[in-house]
XYZ file of C-alpha atoms in Angstrom:
787
model
C 209.893 184.433 45.291
C 208.848 187.055 46.821
C 205.590 188.068 45.732
C 205.309 191.663 44.335
C 203.566 194.466 44.429
C 200.729 193.944 41.216
C 199.494 197.883 41.824
C 196.567 196.390 42.208
C 194.919 198.249 45.460
C 192.887 195.175 46.153
C 196.177 193.229 47.049
C 198.014 196.211 48.433
C 195.611 196.556 51.016
C 196.217 192.606 52.236
C 197.520 193.134 56.275
C 200.201 191.061 56.920
C 198.216 189.935 59.334
C 196.477 187.695 56.441
C 199.872 186.927 54.889
C 199.211 183.111 54.478
C 199.926 181.317 57.548
C 201.338 177.382 57.874
C 197.744 176.138 60.045
C 195.585 178.573 57.370
C 192.986 176.484 54.151
C 195.722 177.060 51.639
C 198.244 174.557 51.178
C 196.481 172.161 53.087
C 194.779 168.430 51.629
C 191.994 169.075 53.268
C 188.880 167.405 51.894
C 186.706 167.088 48.709
C 183.511 170.663 50.461
C 181.382 168.166 47.912
C 183.417 164.870 48.458
C 180.832 163.499 51.175
C 178.175 162.973 48.753
C 179.897 162.234 46.024
C 181.201 158.711 47.889
C 177.925 157.842 49.645
C 175.854 158.482 46.255
C 173.562 161.172 47.821
C 175.067 164.050 44.569
C 172.491 164.775 42.437
C 173.438 164.774 38.869
C 171.655 166.356 35.885
C 168.997 162.989 35.594
C 168.788 162.094 38.898
C 166.115 165.586 39.945
C 162.997 163.438 39.636
C 160.734 163.939 35.953
C 158.439 162.179 36.024
C 156.249 164.602 34.329
C 159.134 165.218 31.796
C 158.185 164.778 27.879
C 160.775 162.676 26.264
C 162.961 163.594 23.757
C 164.932 161.575 21.576
C 167.335 162.251 17.485
C 167.428 161.664 14.633
C 170.287 161.110 13.174
C 172.165 161.136 9.822
C 173.437 157.439 8.256
C 175.910 159.658 5.753
C 178.732 161.164 6.568
C 177.153 164.173 3.384
C 173.859 164.640 1.939
C 171.771 167.511 1.810
C 167.911 166.851 2.802
C 166.219 166.804 0.155
C 163.368 165.839 2.158
C 161.623 165.571 5.542
C 157.982 164.208 5.770
C 157.090 163.982 9.642
C 153.369 162.916 9.080
C 153.381 159.371 10.716
C 155.137 160.619 13.679
C 153.515 163.097 14.570
C 149.651 161.346 14.454
C 151.963 158.947 16.937
C 149.946 159.128 20.137
C 151.489 160.715 22.743
C 153.856 162.935 19.491
C 153.510 166.194 21.011
C 156.545 167.933 18.789
C 158.669 166.915 16.036
C 161.555 169.459 14.161
C 163.387 169.535 11.699
C 165.510 172.032 10.288
C 162.032 173.623 8.853
C 162.042 174.758 12.248
C 164.354 176.220 14.140
C 165.477 179.409 13.522
C 168.280 180.131 11.098
C 170.887 181.494 11.645
C 174.127 179.692 12.117
C 176.319 179.700 14.702
C 179.302 178.619 15.979
C 179.403 175.706 19.831
C 182.282 176.949 20.923
C 182.780 178.317 24.769
C 184.241 181.687 25.035
C 182.606 184.664 25.276
C 180.883 185.852 21.942
C 181.256 186.164 18.887
C 184.250 183.645 19.892
C 187.270 182.723 17.718
C 186.220 180.100 15.001
C 183.306 180.236 12.445
C 180.524 180.161 12.579
C 178.657 177.522 10.344
C 175.893 175.797 12.048
C 173.098 175.297 13.039
C 170.041 173.940 15.410
C 169.878 171.345 12.170
C 171.138 171.347 9.556
C 169.574 171.062 6.399
C 172.611 169.521 5.092
C 174.278 167.049 7.312
C 178.237 167.479 7.356
C 179.110 163.676 9.844
C 177.917 159.875 10.502
C 174.695 160.590 13.561
C 174.695 164.917 12.918
C 171.080 165.231 14.634
C 168.147 165.887 11.744
C 165.373 166.216 14.345
C 164.447 165.764 18.311
C 161.055 164.669 18.123
C 159.242 165.580 22.187
C 156.330 162.155 23.429
C 154.398 162.073 26.046
C 156.969 158.101 26.875
C 160.728 157.588 25.523
C 158.644 154.078 23.846
C 156.367 156.704 21.478
C 159.580 158.892 21.761
C 161.415 156.112 18.850
C 158.329 155.319 17.265
C 158.834 158.400 16.430
C 161.542 159.115 15.137
C 161.188 155.572 13.297
C 158.640 157.026 11.396
C 160.747 160.208 10.547
C 160.551 160.114 6.305
C 164.022 161.676 5.308
C 164.429 161.727 1.152
C 169.181 162.763 0.870
C 170.886 163.324 -2.066
C 174.211 161.973 -0.792
C 177.594 164.128 -1.054
C 180.747 163.363 -2.149
C 182.482 163.053 1.185
C 186.601 163.084 2.763
C 187.716 161.878 5.850
C 191.231 162.512 6.002
C 193.231 166.488 6.532
C 194.772 166.414 3.702
C 193.285 164.556 0.791
C 189.853 167.829 2.168
C 192.724 170.155 0.644
C 193.079 168.838 -2.285
C 191.704 170.338 -6.434
C 188.989 167.340 -6.042
C 187.834 167.143 -2.612
C 183.359 168.514 -1.575
C 183.507 171.378 0.035
C 182.153 171.559 2.301
C 181.112 174.702 3.378
C 180.373 176.429 0.011
C 178.274 178.815 1.550
C 179.712 182.584 3.173
C 179.312 182.587 6.739
C 180.189 184.983 9.503
C 183.002 185.283 11.617
C 185.252 183.990 9.398
C 188.990 183.172 10.887
C 192.486 184.215 9.583
C 193.473 183.434 6.312
C 190.599 180.996 5.837
C 189.745 179.184 2.192
C 186.119 177.584 2.715
C 186.121 176.162 -0.843
C 189.391 174.067 0.467
C 187.642 174.055 3.436
C 190.462 175.592 4.846
C 188.959 176.928 8.346
C 192.241 179.038 9.301
C 195.692 178.817 8.102
C 198.526 180.881 10.373
C 202.011 181.245 9.876
C 204.320 183.306 13.009
C 207.674 183.569 12.780
C 210.306 184.684 15.227
C 213.667 185.221 14.560
C 214.740 183.795 11.136
C 214.546 179.840 10.676
C 216.642 179.133 7.141
C 219.379 180.861 8.933
C 219.252 179.211 12.227
C 219.475 176.010 10.219
C 222.424 177.107 7.838
C 223.598 177.605 11.513
C 222.952 173.927 13.223
C 225.615 170.888 12.906
C 222.706 169.094 12.145
C 219.134 169.070 10.260
C 216.835 166.466 12.321
C 212.842 166.162 10.672
C 210.322 164.432 11.383
C 206.297 163.791 11.049
C 204.166 162.675 13.864
C 201.076 161.449 13.289
C 197.750 161.162 16.870
C 194.050 160.629 16.477
C 191.127 161.229 17.016
C 189.951 160.378 20.778
C 187.408 160.896 23.934
C 186.627 162.577 27.458
C 183.922 159.750 27.994
C 182.980 161.154 30.847
C 181.333 159.125 33.098
C 178.122 161.164 33.233
C 176.694 161.293 29.446
C 174.958 164.920 27.994
C 172.436 165.342 29.994
C 169.803 168.302 29.495
C 165.913 168.684 31.093
C 164.874 172.149 29.535
C 161.602 173.716 30.344
C 160.195 177.117 30.119
C 159.226 178.248 34.351
C 156.235 179.796 36.185
C 158.075 183.032 34.461
C 158.245 182.429 31.461
C 161.705 182.125 31.530
C 163.610 178.990 29.222
C 165.346 176.929 32.577
C 167.830 174.088 31.513
C 169.540 172.220 34.345
C 172.412 170.095 32.245
C 175.929 169.479 32.348
C 177.937 171.672 31.570
C 181.374 173.476 32.248
C 180.112 177.624 30.842
C 176.844 177.734 32.484
C 177.077 181.692 31.934
C 178.284 181.026 27.724
C 175.929 178.285 27.976
C 173.029 180.704 28.936
C 174.191 183.678 26.797
C 174.497 181.200 23.624
C 170.930 179.981 24.123
C 169.896 183.378 24.793
C 171.182 184.407 21.108
C 170.306 180.990 18.640
C 166.820 181.709 19.963
C 166.879 185.740 20.567
C 165.254 185.788 24.277
C 166.965 188.126 26.526
C 169.815 187.223 28.701
C 167.772 187.110 31.781
C 165.229 185.209 29.988
C 167.331 182.351 30.023
C 168.982 180.703 33.625
C 170.429 177.564 33.355
C 171.048 175.386 36.379
C 173.680 172.709 37.122
C 173.354 170.587 39.476
C 177.013 167.732 40.341
C 178.893 166.864 36.955
C 179.862 163.738 35.829
C 183.142 164.737 34.467
C 183.613 167.404 31.794
C 187.376 166.440 29.882
C 186.582 169.904 27.871
C 183.664 168.321 26.061
C 181.046 170.614 28.271
C 182.843 173.117 27.831
C 180.380 173.926 24.228
C 176.708 174.723 24.388
C 176.629 171.411 22.019
C 173.223 169.679 20.383
C 172.169 168.152 22.993
C 171.118 171.225 24.978
C 170.445 173.681 21.579
C 167.406 171.107 21.187
C 166.558 170.472 24.680
C 166.133 174.398 24.739
C 163.521 174.342 21.116
C 161.819 171.227 21.548
C 160.918 173.134 25.450
C 160.192 176.415 23.669
C 158.059 175.010 21.006
C 155.263 172.080 23.736
C 155.845 174.940 26.494
C 156.562 171.981 28.918
C 159.152 170.337 30.331
C 161.936 167.910 28.078
C 164.256 165.327 28.799
C 167.055 164.758 26.388
C 169.800 162.433 27.653
C 172.622 161.423 25.017
C 173.319 157.039 25.717
C 176.677 156.237 25.744
C 176.756 155.510 22.288
C 175.807 158.797 21.040
C 177.697 160.837 23.573
C 180.422 158.131 22.123
C 179.372 158.397 17.626
C 177.898 162.405 17.138
C 179.740 164.677 20.204
C 183.639 165.686 19.859
C 186.387 164.444 19.756
C 190.605 165.563 20.180
C 191.303 166.890 16.869
C 193.453 164.535 15.351
C 197.200 166.074 13.827
C 200.499 165.845 11.804
C 202.701 167.719 13.336
C 205.904 167.739 11.473
C 208.673 169.603 13.237
C 212.482 169.764 11.401
C 214.854 170.766 14.043
C 218.860 172.159 13.438
C 221.346 171.753 16.788
C 224.402 172.286 16.992
C 227.366 169.434 18.745
C 226.863 171.191 21.774
C 222.987 170.816 22.372
C 222.687 174.140 21.189
C 218.990 174.566 18.920
C 219.280 176.345 17.198
C 216.572 177.132 15.460
C 213.131 174.458 14.588
C 209.885 175.227 12.956
C 206.512 173.117 13.087
C 203.625 172.876 11.116
C 200.484 171.884 11.706
C 197.434 170.519 10.143
C 194.287 169.204 12.142
C 190.919 167.734 11.589
C 188.433 170.001 12.951
C 186.162 167.347 10.780
C 182.594 168.503 10.693
C 182.280 171.544 12.932
C 185.238 174.591 12.955
C 184.978 174.562 16.761
C 188.018 174.859 18.074
C 189.838 174.782 14.993
C 191.349 178.019 15.385
C 192.028 178.264 19.089
C 193.319 174.151 19.115
C 195.657 174.707 16.513
C 197.673 177.579 17.483
C 198.436 175.608 21.478
C 199.496 172.798 19.404
C 203.068 175.226 18.292
C 202.753 177.499 20.856
C 202.210 175.918 24.048
C 205.043 173.191 22.996
C 207.722 175.367 21.699
C 207.963 177.869 24.324
C 209.680 175.168 26.857
C 212.794 175.534 24.470
C 213.604 179.425 23.676
C 216.092 179.319 20.834
C 216.505 181.903 18.708
C 214.598 181.049 16.010
C 211.156 179.064 16.369
C 208.788 179.196 12.713
C 205.020 178.316 13.571
C 203.266 176.533 10.496
C 199.430 175.106 10.516
C 195.762 174.995 9.342
C 192.950 173.107 10.572
C 190.730 171.437 8.186
C 187.730 170.859 7.832
C 186.736 167.261 6.862
C 183.132 164.715 6.902
C 184.171 163.075 10.372
C 183.217 164.077 13.697
C 184.255 167.838 15.428
C 186.746 167.788 17.220
C 186.102 169.946 20.512
C 187.362 171.650 23.373
C 189.086 168.612 25.742
C 192.169 168.430 27.557
C 195.627 169.095 27.029
C 193.827 171.354 24.369
C 195.525 170.983 20.883
C 199.804 170.820 23.492
C 199.181 166.670 23.501
C 199.029 166.535 20.251
C 202.610 169.042 19.623
C 203.328 167.805 22.559
C 204.171 164.206 21.682
C 205.292 165.515 17.881
C 207.599 168.540 19.124
C 209.627 165.933 22.766
C 209.605 162.591 20.695
C 211.830 164.819 17.144
C 213.390 165.977 20.467
C 214.874 162.721 20.976
C 215.674 162.116 17.831
C 218.237 165.474 17.591
C 219.715 163.610 20.882
C 220.604 160.092 18.659
C 222.146 162.738 16.424
C 224.502 164.309 18.280
C 224.931 161.604 20.754
C 223.376 163.269 23.578
C 221.540 162.346 26.619
C 218.032 163.342 25.885
C 217.534 163.851 29.087
C 220.868 167.016 28.917
C 219.737 167.995 25.500
C 217.045 169.088 27.336
C 218.437 171.210 30.199
C 220.818 172.930 28.719
C 217.557 174.776 26.075
C 214.706 174.052 28.760
C 212.992 177.176 28.815
C 213.644 179.576 32.599
C 212.535 182.268 34.579
C 212.829 185.520 32.595
C 212.491 183.646 29.373
C 209.739 184.490 26.801
C 207.367 181.933 25.758
C 205.864 181.857 21.799
C 202.461 183.402 22.146
C 200.381 183.857 19.241
C 201.249 187.442 17.271
C 197.316 188.662 18.617
C 197.886 187.141 21.733
C 197.984 190.293 24.893
C 199.917 188.115 27.119
C 203.094 189.405 29.201
C 205.580 187.271 27.346
C 208.138 186.729 29.671
C 207.289 184.267 32.415
C 208.432 185.066 36.288
C 207.889 181.104 37.873
C 209.624 178.896 36.013
C 210.693 175.120 37.417
C 210.509 172.514 34.950
C 214.346 172.123 34.905
C 213.744 171.320 39.284
C 210.796 169.608 37.210
C 212.999 167.469 35.356
C 215.887 167.441 38.386
C 212.943 165.573 40.853
C 212.145 163.222 38.222
C 215.410 161.852 36.654
C 216.361 161.277 40.833
C 212.752 159.563 41.187
C 213.191 157.171 37.921
C 217.180 156.754 38.624
C 217.274 158.167 34.562
C 221.164 158.093 35.346
C 220.960 154.421 36.075
C 219.321 153.495 33.176
C 216.657 150.602 33.964
C 217.991 147.144 35.292
C 217.262 144.293 33.194
C 215.768 141.119 32.694
C 217.090 138.525 32.942
C 215.448 136.851 29.634
C 216.485 139.058 27.161
C 213.385 138.717 24.731
C 212.635 140.768 27.087
C 214.150 144.491 26.121
C 213.606 147.184 29.075
C 213.945 151.255 28.177
C 213.162 154.889 29.388
C 211.607 157.872 28.368
C 211.225 161.514 29.223
C 209.653 164.678 28.616
C 209.145 167.819 29.724
C 204.924 170.712 29.001
C 204.143 173.449 29.165
C 200.174 174.721 29.560
C 198.049 177.769 30.737
C 195.999 178.836 33.434
C 193.595 180.670 31.502
C 193.888 182.517 28.264
C 194.713 185.914 28.278
C 192.541 188.934 28.270
C 189.600 186.481 27.786
C 189.150 184.907 31.053
C 186.475 186.929 33.596
C 185.181 185.561 36.926
C 183.221 187.371 39.440
C 182.717 186.550 42.327
C 180.584 187.625 45.500
C 181.451 187.246 49.282
C 179.091 187.316 51.778
C 180.198 187.891 56.246
C 176.620 185.973 57.790
C 175.631 186.213 61.266
C 177.816 183.843 62.524
C 180.658 183.962 61.409
C 180.503 181.823 58.172
C 180.767 182.920 54.741
C 179.347 182.779 51.699
C 181.205 182.535 48.642
C 179.052 182.845 45.578
C 181.353 182.632 42.715
C 180.609 180.980 38.726
C 182.731 178.214 38.054
C 181.809 174.834 37.654
C 182.628 172.584 39.825
C 182.639 169.428 37.233
C 184.946 166.069 39.806
C 188.342 168.732 39.883
C 187.458 170.790 42.985
C 186.907 174.228 42.532
C 184.674 174.696 45.030
C 187.027 172.557 47.286
C 189.769 175.628 46.195
C 188.006 178.472 46.143
C 186.367 177.677 49.936
C 190.878 176.985 51.170
C 190.861 180.993 49.125
C 188.678 182.421 51.622
C 188.462 180.548 54.272
C 192.731 181.373 54.327
C 191.713 185.674 54.337
C 189.908 185.382 57.148
C 192.022 181.964 58.994
C 188.926 180.221 58.988
C 188.316 176.742 58.187
C 187.328 175.037 55.368
C 183.928 173.828 57.065
C 182.914 177.400 57.748
C 182.955 178.485 54.054
C 180.647 177.621 52.085
C 180.621 178.227 47.927
C 177.460 178.423 46.297
C 178.193 178.213 42.106
C 176.060 175.604 40.560
C 173.380 178.219 39.176
C 172.586 181.509 36.938
C 170.380 182.593 38.762
C 172.455 182.910 42.035
C 176.130 183.362 41.193
C 177.662 187.110 39.244
C 179.277 186.276 36.134
C 182.392 182.789 35.230
C 183.563 181.858 32.421
C 183.520 179.364 33.579
C 186.115 175.430 34.298
C 187.791 175.828 30.542
C 192.123 176.162 29.634
C 192.995 175.082 33.517
C 191.558 179.058 34.662
C 189.867 177.690 37.667
C 192.205 178.866 39.880
C 194.127 181.380 39.002
C 191.390 183.337 37.289
C 188.615 181.968 39.528
C 190.981 181.585 42.837
C 191.624 185.049 42.539
C 188.251 186.733 42.208
C 187.558 184.692 45.042
C 190.647 186.104 46.936
C 190.187 189.743 46.126
C 186.701 189.141 47.264
C 187.590 187.916 50.741
C 190.081 190.654 50.754
C 187.529 192.948 49.986
C 185.103 191.839 53.027
C 188.339 191.673 55.219
C 188.691 195.427 55.253
C 185.308 196.793 55.997
C 185.454 193.994 58.656
C 188.639 195.666 59.752
C 186.856 199.419 58.888
C 183.644 198.316 60.814
C 185.692 196.689 63.983
C 188.033 199.483 63.479
C 185.096 202.232 64.133
C 183.778 200.350 67.173
C 187.400 199.894 69.344
C 188.828 204.294 67.602
C 191.699 202.592 66.038
C 192.892 202.440 63.127
C 192.182 199.706 60.898
C 196.418 199.141 60.194
C 195.623 198.174 63.222
C 192.952 196.025 63.611
C 194.818 192.021 62.506
C 191.878 188.875 60.664
C 193.898 185.746 62.115
C 192.112 182.299 62.854
C 188.980 182.969 62.567
C 189.197 186.352 65.275
C 189.171 190.173 64.590
C 192.094 190.803 67.157
C 192.630 194.678 68.409
C 195.993 197.038 69.052
C 195.170 196.777 73.197
C 195.728 192.956 72.549
C 191.810 191.509 73.110
C 189.836 190.171 70.681
C 186.710 188.763 69.865
C 185.922 186.203 67.569
C 184.686 186.661 64.411
C 181.564 185.063 65.100
C 180.734 186.998 67.869
C 181.582 189.787 65.911
C 179.774 189.203 62.560
C 176.611 188.684 65.384
C 176.961 192.187 66.975
C 177.066 194.015 63.267
C 173.812 191.940 61.812
C 171.925 193.132 65.769
C 173.309 196.304 65.650
C 174.761 196.199 69.237
C 177.960 198.960 68.565
C 175.595 201.517 65.811
C 173.891 200.508 62.539
C 172.242 197.254 61.420
C 175.409 195.851 59.052
C 175.224 192.794 56.645
C 178.764 192.961 55.248
C 179.607 191.871 51.814
C 183.010 192.529 49.831
C 183.068 191.544 46.023
C 185.941 190.344 43.682
C 186.705 190.190 39.980
C 189.284 189.488 37.538
C 190.315 189.416 34.228
C 194.375 189.849 32.735
C 196.241 189.386 30.135
C 199.281 187.285 32.026
C 197.958 183.653 31.578
C 201.051 181.925 34.413
C 202.500 178.279 32.897
C 202.911 175.745 35.000
C 204.931 173.085 33.301
C 206.056 169.542 34.031
C 208.666 167.043 33.570
C 206.986 162.697 33.051
C 209.125 160.099 32.726
C 208.805 156.411 31.833
C 209.296 152.939 32.836
C 208.296 150.189 29.689
C 209.692 146.838 29.337
C 209.015 145.266 25.292
C 208.501 141.817 24.265
C 211.338 141.635 21.251
C 208.870 137.909 19.932
C 205.052 139.515 19.788
C 206.233 143.985 20.413
C 204.700 143.898 22.934
C 204.859 146.349 25.962
C 203.848 147.490 29.031
C 203.913 150.623 30.484
C 205.992 149.774 34.219
C 206.030 152.844 35.766
C 204.728 156.706 34.921
C 207.111 159.433 36.635
C 205.077 162.987 37.386
C 206.986 165.761 38.506
C 205.511 169.166 38.364
C 205.574 172.984 39.109
C 201.700 174.465 39.803
C 203.325 177.211 41.358
C 202.130 176.778 45.361
C 199.278 173.552 45.605
C 196.393 175.146 47.217
C 195.118 171.154 48.230
C 197.958 168.877 47.265
C 195.237 166.105 47.279
C 193.534 167.952 45.204
C 196.445 168.968 42.885
C 198.121 165.043 42.924
C 194.331 164.054 41.756
C 194.635 165.809 38.947
C 198.336 165.518 37.795
C 197.737 160.675 37.869
C 194.261 162.153 36.045
C 196.276 163.739 33.878
C 198.567 161.537 33.803
C 195.820 158.897 32.937
C 194.309 159.970 30.571
C 197.634 160.399 27.770
C 198.947 156.947 28.928
C 195.381 155.701 27.163
C 195.803 157.989 24.382
C 198.810 156.415 24.140
C 198.825 153.368 24.281
C 195.188 152.943 23.873
C 191.945 155.422 23.048
C 190.453 155.442 19.502
C 187.651 155.828 17.007
C 187.930 154.485 13.844
C 185.607 155.545 11.476
C 184.813 152.943 8.040
C 184.994 154.076 4.778
C 181.941 155.981 4.809
C 182.489 157.678 8.022
C 180.385 155.126 10.119
C 182.104 154.198 13.446
C 183.111 150.533 13.628
C 183.063 151.295 17.529
C 179.662 149.972 19.421
C 180.435 151.463 22.635
C 182.262 151.477 25.438
C 182.951 147.302 24.412
C 185.386 148.541 21.644
C 186.916 151.570 22.991
C 189.960 150.306 24.772
C 190.356 152.713 27.674
C 192.913 152.716 30.350
C 190.764 149.963 33.520
C 192.405 150.386 37.433
C 194.569 147.028 36.754
C 196.488 148.448 33.344
C 197.338 150.455 35.267
C 201.699 151.356 35.834
C 202.982 152.583 39.392
C 202.611 155.934 39.514
C 204.392 158.877 40.839
C 203.659 162.329 41.557
C 206.200 165.181 42.674
C 204.277 168.410 43.040
C 207.678 170.728 42.481
C 206.446 174.349 43.935
C 206.945 177.157 42.411
C 205.914 180.716 43.511
C 203.792 182.666 41.314
C 203.598 186.166 41.920
C 200.511 186.953 40.077
C 198.308 183.078 41.755
C 195.989 183.117 44.437
C 198.368 182.921 46.561
C 201.293 181.537 44.735
C 198.667 179.077 42.766
C 198.881 178.066 39.138
C 196.832 175.692 37.278
C 197.722 171.960 36.608
C 194.522 170.435 35.070
C 196.175 169.937 31.682
C 200.245 170.097 32.255
C 200.132 166.286 33.230
C 199.062 164.386 30.437
C 200.568 166.348 27.818
C 203.568 164.318 28.264
C 203.248 160.290 28.124
C 202.735 159.807 24.411
C 206.236 161.243 23.917
C 208.056 159.682 27.471
C 206.072 156.220 26.940
C 207.615 156.420 22.650
C 211.018 157.424 23.939
C 211.303 154.741 26.244
C 210.388 152.194 23.973
C 212.616 153.478 21.858
C 215.208 153.529 23.986
C 214.020 149.997 24.998
C 214.197 148.502 21.499
C 215.127 151.437 18.516
C 211.892 151.519 17.854
C 210.054 154.934 16.431
C 206.386 155.052 17.688
C 205.789 158.013 15.311
C 202.234 157.100 15.189
C 198.805 157.011 17.902
C 197.656 154.768 19.430
C 201.396 152.763 19.954
C 199.628 148.944 19.647
C 201.884 145.651 19.759
C 201.372 145.737 15.868
C 203.387 148.574 15.783
C 206.233 147.556 17.679
C 206.532 143.671 16.389
C 206.792 144.986 12.403
C 209.577 147.568 13.112
C 211.423 144.960 14.550
C 210.351 142.257 11.720
C 211.822 145.547 10.138
C 215.102 145.796 11.204
C 215.531 141.936 11.211
C 215.006 141.704 7.711
C 217.437 144.345 6.411
């Protein structure tokens, strides 16, 4: 597809000499710019910078799922030698806020404080201590005496809406969400219909219904949440911390503590994984800031793994009910998706995650009549938050599992059903009614992905059955769609300086959490000038040194920050051409930039290095130091697509099953860095596998975790992984930087349904609840045999 004229003068100014070329870094699998440091251990994470002079901080956490702090005695703790501060709810700002990592005010209720008088989940911070040593801090935490008034608690989202359930947030709060009913623990409730679903069901030959359950899981980044906070020599609050959204983190900290934005600085060193948990400003960061402000000293607060698992955010557990009408020829006549989402103790991301659960997966099938109903509900479990896949994991599991049941009802191959109904270019996505997003899709490669994946796996031939009929094999399929940023919400600005040796310094505020965003920004800037990636340095780790960027979430980085970077590079390139033309007395449009050279219409050229040096020295006139700027804010959010196929083998005697192969075909627009894109696809697929077959966060009846740490949390290990095939099905997104869309989240969506569908294909067992365990399969097999 050719790039369209967007009407943007910066885009229109692109000269043909700057058009993408085969020798440009864009499209090449260049090494990550931070790769050497990562593999040699030289990269410095938040806690790698020496903090010998820092106070050690510890947190006292609630043993109750729901209780009011009747009184709290800190006198004994404060007298322990070395203790510098003990903070409770009486010592922190009274105004409530949301930790949600979107720009103010954010689509979430303001329902929590730095430390709350009423605790709402086991593990919630109750008090915090800063002391000279970790031993003194721990002793002080032990010495704090808390008198709790226990309240009734509720863990199940459906029970939480009942008349007998305790109300978690009876007090009024700011920023209530759509149809909020706090007295019933409903954070928000929505209904969005296009067409008329009842009429659609009446027009169907078959109507199929199903219910699917997903569980809470943890992000499990390698680096636990850590904050080093201090007040600098200009009395500014500084946080060096693990975050995906350094500028939003700065704003939230400033708002909560009543500080000017310019009086807060957030430094983001290398970050050991994010996957969404770093999108929000977490208790670790608020408490670290509060202790630094209280003591005036440097404070180090680092969660251990158990604290992260028990008290940090999780994926929302959801119940997804789907009802579909279908004709015998496979035409979908109506779909109704109903979602109940368990948001836990606070409403962080409750609304946005709920919306994604249906709007993204339903967009894959643009049938005439679609209805989405849903609600997010408070309970006394660890708060749900942003996590890779952001609601669409849950919805895709429900809808894509359900579609196989629809195919079975009319006797059609499940791939053929999807082939006949999947979205195409020119169709409209199913967006929330309030969304300002342009709905017409311009780059859609989902059917190409489906065909490529089927060919790779050999879908048409079916699995080769093992010699022993105790084991049965099956294939399963799922389609998926994600987004490229939040429409009309994301904003990025980029500044680029042409240094006097012809290299580029790129300053952009998006955070690299290991996904390779600094490399991608470097490739985009380098490609405009025909430079190698080694000629570009990307600065992206400090709110003092970079312009505003919403940060790395919602798969926005390549599309939003990448567009800002491309615009800044082209703005700088235009200034180079203008100055070069002035020197030679020619028209700027006749000056070409390519291969690191400035080329003139008479055939002569000069290296960009020489051009920059002469401009800086003022050899041809006034001294010049050229810079370019770019910004990007848009109502668009182009969609990446994926087709994911799984091959499984099931032991019919024990219910044990093995995922033998997982094929991923992904449309991410043009891959800026194909190796990096494949890494993102594989990483997402592995997380999807974990959600499907092993990961879980069980609680006992009191709401206390039934797992101790990594010894009990069944994350996938490398030897357990199946063969994973990755196919990049490149399309050209006309509004993306060099034709790119996002790739970070779409591949996590399909594995749960693809594997569930493959198990059903193998042995006829329909798994409707995650994780799928051998016990689940074995029990279903026994029930079939007993009938």
